[in-house]
XYZ file of C-alpha atoms in Angstrom:
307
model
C 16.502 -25.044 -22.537
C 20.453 -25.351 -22.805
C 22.076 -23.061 -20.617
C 24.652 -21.808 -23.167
C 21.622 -21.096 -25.851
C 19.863 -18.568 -23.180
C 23.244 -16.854 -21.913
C 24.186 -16.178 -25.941
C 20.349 -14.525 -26.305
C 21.002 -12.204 -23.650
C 24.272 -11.616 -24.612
C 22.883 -10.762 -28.046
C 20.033 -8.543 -26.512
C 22.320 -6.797 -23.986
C 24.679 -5.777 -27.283
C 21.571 -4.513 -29.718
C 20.433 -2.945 -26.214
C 24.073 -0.827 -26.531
C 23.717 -0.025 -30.281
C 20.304 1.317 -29.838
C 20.762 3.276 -26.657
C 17.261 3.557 -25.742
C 17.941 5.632 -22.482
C 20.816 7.675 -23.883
C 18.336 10.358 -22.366
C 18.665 9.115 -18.688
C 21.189 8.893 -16.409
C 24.058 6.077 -16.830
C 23.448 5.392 -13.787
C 20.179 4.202 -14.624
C 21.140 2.428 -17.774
C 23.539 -0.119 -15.510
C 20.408 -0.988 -12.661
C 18.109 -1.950 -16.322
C 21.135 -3.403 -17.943
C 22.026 -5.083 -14.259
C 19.213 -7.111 -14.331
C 19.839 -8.722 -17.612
C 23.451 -9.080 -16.664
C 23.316 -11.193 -13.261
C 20.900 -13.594 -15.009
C 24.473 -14.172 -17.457
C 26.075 -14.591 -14.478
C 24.124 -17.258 -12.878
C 23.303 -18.921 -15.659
C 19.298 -18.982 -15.321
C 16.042 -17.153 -16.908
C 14.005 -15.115 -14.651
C 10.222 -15.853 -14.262
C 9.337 -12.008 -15.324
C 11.109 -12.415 -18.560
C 10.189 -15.504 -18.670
C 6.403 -13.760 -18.734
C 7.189 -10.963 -21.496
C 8.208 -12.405 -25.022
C 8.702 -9.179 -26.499
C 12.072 -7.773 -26.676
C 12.336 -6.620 -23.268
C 15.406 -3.573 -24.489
C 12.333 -1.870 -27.179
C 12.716 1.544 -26.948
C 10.804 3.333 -23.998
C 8.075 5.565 -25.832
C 8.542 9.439 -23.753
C 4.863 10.348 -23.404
C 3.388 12.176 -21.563
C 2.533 11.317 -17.962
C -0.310 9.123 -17.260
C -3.261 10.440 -14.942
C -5.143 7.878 -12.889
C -7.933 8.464 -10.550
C -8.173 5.744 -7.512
C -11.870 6.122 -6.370
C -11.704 4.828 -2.734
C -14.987 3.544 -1.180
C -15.204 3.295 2.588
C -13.715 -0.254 3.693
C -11.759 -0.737 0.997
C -8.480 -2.998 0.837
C -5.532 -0.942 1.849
C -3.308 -4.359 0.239
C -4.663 -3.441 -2.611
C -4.528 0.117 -2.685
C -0.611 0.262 -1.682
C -0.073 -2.631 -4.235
C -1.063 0.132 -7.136
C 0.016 3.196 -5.810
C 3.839 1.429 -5.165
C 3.925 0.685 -8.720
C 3.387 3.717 -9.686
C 5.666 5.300 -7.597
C 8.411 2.693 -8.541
C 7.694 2.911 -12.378
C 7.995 6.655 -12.182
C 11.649 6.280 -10.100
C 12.816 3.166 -13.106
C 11.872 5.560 -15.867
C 13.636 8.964 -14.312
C 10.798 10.711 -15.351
C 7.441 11.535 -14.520
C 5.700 8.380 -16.102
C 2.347 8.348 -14.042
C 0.531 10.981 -11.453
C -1.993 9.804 -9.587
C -4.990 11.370 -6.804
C -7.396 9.414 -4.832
C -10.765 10.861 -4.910
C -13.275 9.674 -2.418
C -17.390 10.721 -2.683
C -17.305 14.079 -0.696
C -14.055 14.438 -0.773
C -13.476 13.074 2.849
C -10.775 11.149 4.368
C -11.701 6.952 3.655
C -11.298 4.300 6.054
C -9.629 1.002 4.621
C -10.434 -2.481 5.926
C -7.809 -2.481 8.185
C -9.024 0.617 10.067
C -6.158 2.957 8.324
C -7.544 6.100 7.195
C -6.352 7.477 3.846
C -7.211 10.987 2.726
C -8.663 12.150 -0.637
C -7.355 14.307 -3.087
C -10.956 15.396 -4.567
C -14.382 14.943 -4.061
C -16.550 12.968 -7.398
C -18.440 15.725 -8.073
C -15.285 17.487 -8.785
C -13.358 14.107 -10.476
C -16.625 14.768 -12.714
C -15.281 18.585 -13.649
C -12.254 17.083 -14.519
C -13.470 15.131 -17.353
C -14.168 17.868 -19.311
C -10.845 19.514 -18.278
C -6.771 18.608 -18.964
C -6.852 17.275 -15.643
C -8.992 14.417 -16.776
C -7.723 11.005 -15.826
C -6.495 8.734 -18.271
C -7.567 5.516 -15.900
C -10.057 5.646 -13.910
C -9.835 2.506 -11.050
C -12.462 1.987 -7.906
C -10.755 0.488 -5.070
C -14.011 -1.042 -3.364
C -17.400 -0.876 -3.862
C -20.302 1.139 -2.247
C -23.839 0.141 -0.625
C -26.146 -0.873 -3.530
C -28.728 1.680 -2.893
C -26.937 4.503 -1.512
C -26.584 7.600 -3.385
C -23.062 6.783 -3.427
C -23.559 4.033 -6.021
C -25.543 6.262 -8.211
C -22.728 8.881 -9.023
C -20.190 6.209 -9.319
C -21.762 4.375 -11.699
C -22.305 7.728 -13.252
C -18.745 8.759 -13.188
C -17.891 5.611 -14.658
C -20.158 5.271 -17.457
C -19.129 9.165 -18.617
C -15.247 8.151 -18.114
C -16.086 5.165 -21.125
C -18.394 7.884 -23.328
C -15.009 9.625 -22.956
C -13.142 6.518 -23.841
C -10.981 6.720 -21.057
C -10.058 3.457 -19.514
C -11.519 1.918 -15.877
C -10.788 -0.581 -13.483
C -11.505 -2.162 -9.920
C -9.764 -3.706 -7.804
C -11.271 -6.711 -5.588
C -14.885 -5.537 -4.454
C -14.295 -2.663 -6.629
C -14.672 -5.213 -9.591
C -18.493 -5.102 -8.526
C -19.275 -1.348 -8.772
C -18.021 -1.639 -12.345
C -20.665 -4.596 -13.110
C -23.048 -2.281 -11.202
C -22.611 0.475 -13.443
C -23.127 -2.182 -16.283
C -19.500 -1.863 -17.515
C -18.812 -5.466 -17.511
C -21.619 -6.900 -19.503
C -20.844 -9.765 -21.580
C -16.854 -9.062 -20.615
C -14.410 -10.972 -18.926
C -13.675 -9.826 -15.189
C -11.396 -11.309 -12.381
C -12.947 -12.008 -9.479
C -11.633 -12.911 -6.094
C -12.361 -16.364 -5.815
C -13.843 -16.157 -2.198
C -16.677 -13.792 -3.839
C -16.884 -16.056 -7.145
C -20.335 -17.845 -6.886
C -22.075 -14.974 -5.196
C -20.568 -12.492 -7.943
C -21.838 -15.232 -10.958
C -25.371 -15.472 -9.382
C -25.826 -11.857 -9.490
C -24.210 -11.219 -12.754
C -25.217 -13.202 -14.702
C -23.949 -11.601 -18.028
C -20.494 -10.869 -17.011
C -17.952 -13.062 -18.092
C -16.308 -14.088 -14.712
C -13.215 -15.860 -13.559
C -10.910 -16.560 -10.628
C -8.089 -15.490 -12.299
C -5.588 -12.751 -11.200
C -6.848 -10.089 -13.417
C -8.252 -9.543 -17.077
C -8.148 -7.028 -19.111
C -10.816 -6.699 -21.571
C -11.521 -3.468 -24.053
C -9.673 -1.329 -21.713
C -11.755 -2.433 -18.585
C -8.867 -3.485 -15.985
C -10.226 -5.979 -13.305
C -8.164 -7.748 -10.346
C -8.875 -9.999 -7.449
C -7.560 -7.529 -5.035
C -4.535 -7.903 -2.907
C -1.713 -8.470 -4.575
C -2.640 -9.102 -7.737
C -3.260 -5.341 -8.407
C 0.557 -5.433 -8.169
C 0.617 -7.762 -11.041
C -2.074 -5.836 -13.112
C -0.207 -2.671 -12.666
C 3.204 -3.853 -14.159
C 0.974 -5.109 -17.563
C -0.367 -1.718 -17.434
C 3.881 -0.008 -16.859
C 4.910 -2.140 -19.627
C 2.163 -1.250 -22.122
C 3.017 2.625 -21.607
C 6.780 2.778 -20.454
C 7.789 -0.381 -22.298
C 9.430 -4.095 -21.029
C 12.743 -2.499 -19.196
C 10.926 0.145 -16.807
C 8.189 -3.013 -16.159
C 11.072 -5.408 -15.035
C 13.095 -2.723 -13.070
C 9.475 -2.123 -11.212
C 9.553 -5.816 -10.167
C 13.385 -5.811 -9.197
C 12.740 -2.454 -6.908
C 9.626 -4.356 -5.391
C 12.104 -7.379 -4.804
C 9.020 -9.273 -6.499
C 10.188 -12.679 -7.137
C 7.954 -12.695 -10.299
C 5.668 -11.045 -12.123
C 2.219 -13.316 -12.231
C -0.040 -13.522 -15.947
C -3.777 -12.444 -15.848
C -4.857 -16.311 -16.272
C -2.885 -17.695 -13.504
C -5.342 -19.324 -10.721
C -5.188 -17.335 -7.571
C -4.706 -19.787 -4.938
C -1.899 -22.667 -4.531
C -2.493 -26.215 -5.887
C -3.742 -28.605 -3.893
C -0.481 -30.234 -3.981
C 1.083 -27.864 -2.354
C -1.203 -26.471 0.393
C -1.546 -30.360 1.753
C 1.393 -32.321 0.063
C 1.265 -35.427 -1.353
C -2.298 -36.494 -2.530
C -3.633 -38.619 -5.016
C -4.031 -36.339 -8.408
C -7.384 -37.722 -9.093
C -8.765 -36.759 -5.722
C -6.864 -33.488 -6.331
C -8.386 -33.409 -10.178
C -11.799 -33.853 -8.199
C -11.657 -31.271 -5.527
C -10.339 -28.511 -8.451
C -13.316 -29.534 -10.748
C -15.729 -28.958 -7.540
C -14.326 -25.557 -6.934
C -14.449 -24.517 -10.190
C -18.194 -25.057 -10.216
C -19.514 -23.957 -6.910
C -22.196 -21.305 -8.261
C -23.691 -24.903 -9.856
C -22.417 -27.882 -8.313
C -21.687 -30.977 -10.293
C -23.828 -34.069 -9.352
C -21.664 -37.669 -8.273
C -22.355 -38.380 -12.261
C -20.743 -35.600 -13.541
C -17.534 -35.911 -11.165
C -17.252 -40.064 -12.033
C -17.533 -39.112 -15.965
């Protein structure tokens, strides 16, 4: 793409941006750090990979609704990665919008203080039994995400899978995040859906659910069922999510104040190529190896790899 053609587009966007005024409600100093962005890609002469992702116009109009609730469920030994990823992008999407754009309260199943993975512990907000209260209350959550998973026949799983299948009679929206994936497919949320998977826990995940549609992608988004591989793709989920309900400009300002270096799509593959984890191989030994991994829950016999 000529240089000269994608400095006029954002020229032209930048002016319509000015004519519009979307944000003539916030600050000017906010308008330059959205406009800013747009501006130093003009300067350099180059297209950045996040709006390279978004084809919409990234200056629409940012709708003013009100804030968005979401409940993090937090099981015990859950991925703090992934937990921080979300919560930042809240945080940072509330800061690019100068306004109140998402709340947010971790709930755990007593209401006790959660250790992660990593041994941090991370305190709760509310108990479930209480999260359950809220449903039929103002407080109730607009998203409701689990942030990994409980034993499978602890009494733990049982009111989860509760709480989740009331928070979709209530059509509010769910996710998971990494392991948390499989309390939703527990509950029987993801059944005959597409789901992202971690591709460490892909075969075992396929063998046991057999009717959920999964993949190692970086997350999916299916019917208002959110799923990630954990880690930092909940980062990447999360934006989608900003620019669906603040619109493009607050999503790519999130990205800038992350210094994110871009933005990944839901069907990206979650681990590097071949190529570049060992360097130079041949590409049909590479085409080979990718085909295998791809098909670990049933592997391929020598016929169907020399077909």
């Amino acid at each position: 793409m000529p240089d000269s053609w994608v400095n006029r587009g954002l020229v032209a966007t930048l002016l319509s941006c000015r004519r519009k005024r979307p944000f003539a409600d916030v600050p000017n100093r906010s308008n330059r750090a959205r406009a800013g962005y747009a501006v130093s890609l003009i300067e350099h002469g180059g297209e950045s990979d996040m709006v390279h992702h978004w084809s919409r116009d990234a200056w629409a109009s940012v709708r003013a609704n009100e804030p968005v609730t979401v409940a993090v469920y937090l099981a015990h030994g859950f991925e703090l990665l992934a937990l921080s990823s979300a919560l930042d992008v809240f945080r940072l999407a509330n800061k690019a919008a100068a306004r109140e754009a998402f709340r947010w309260r971790t709930v755990s199943h007593w209401g006790e203080a959660v250790r992660a993975s990593c041994g941090i512990v991370v305190a709760a907000d509310a108990d479930l039994a209480q999260e359950r209260r809220y449903l039929q209350q103002l407080e109730r959550p607009a998203l409701a995400l689990v942030c990994g998973d409980e034993p499978d026949e602890g009494r733990e799983t049982k009111v989860l899978s509760a709480w989740l299948r009331e928070c979709r009679q209530r059509r509010i929206a769910i996710g998971g995040f990494g392991s948390g994936v499989a309390a939703l497919a527990k509950a029987g949320m993801l059944n005959d859906r597409k789901c992202a998977i971690h591709w460490e826990e892909l075969p075992a995940f396929k063998e046991r659910f057999m009717r959920v549609e999964a993949a190692a992608t970086v997350y999916e988004v299916d019917n208002d069922i959110w799923t990630c591989a954990g880690g930092t793709a909940a980062f990447d989920m999360l934006v989608e999510l900003v620019k669906l309900n603040c619109g493009e400009p607050v999503a790519v300002n999130v990205g800038e104040l992350a210094v994110a270096g871009r933005v990944r799509t839901g069907d990206e593959r979650q681990r590097l190529p071949l190529l570049r984890q060992h360097g130079r191989i041949n590409p049909t030994v590479v085409k080979l190896i990718e085909l295998m991994q791809r098909n670990l829950a049933t592997p391929l016999t020598m016929a169907d790899l020399a077909a």
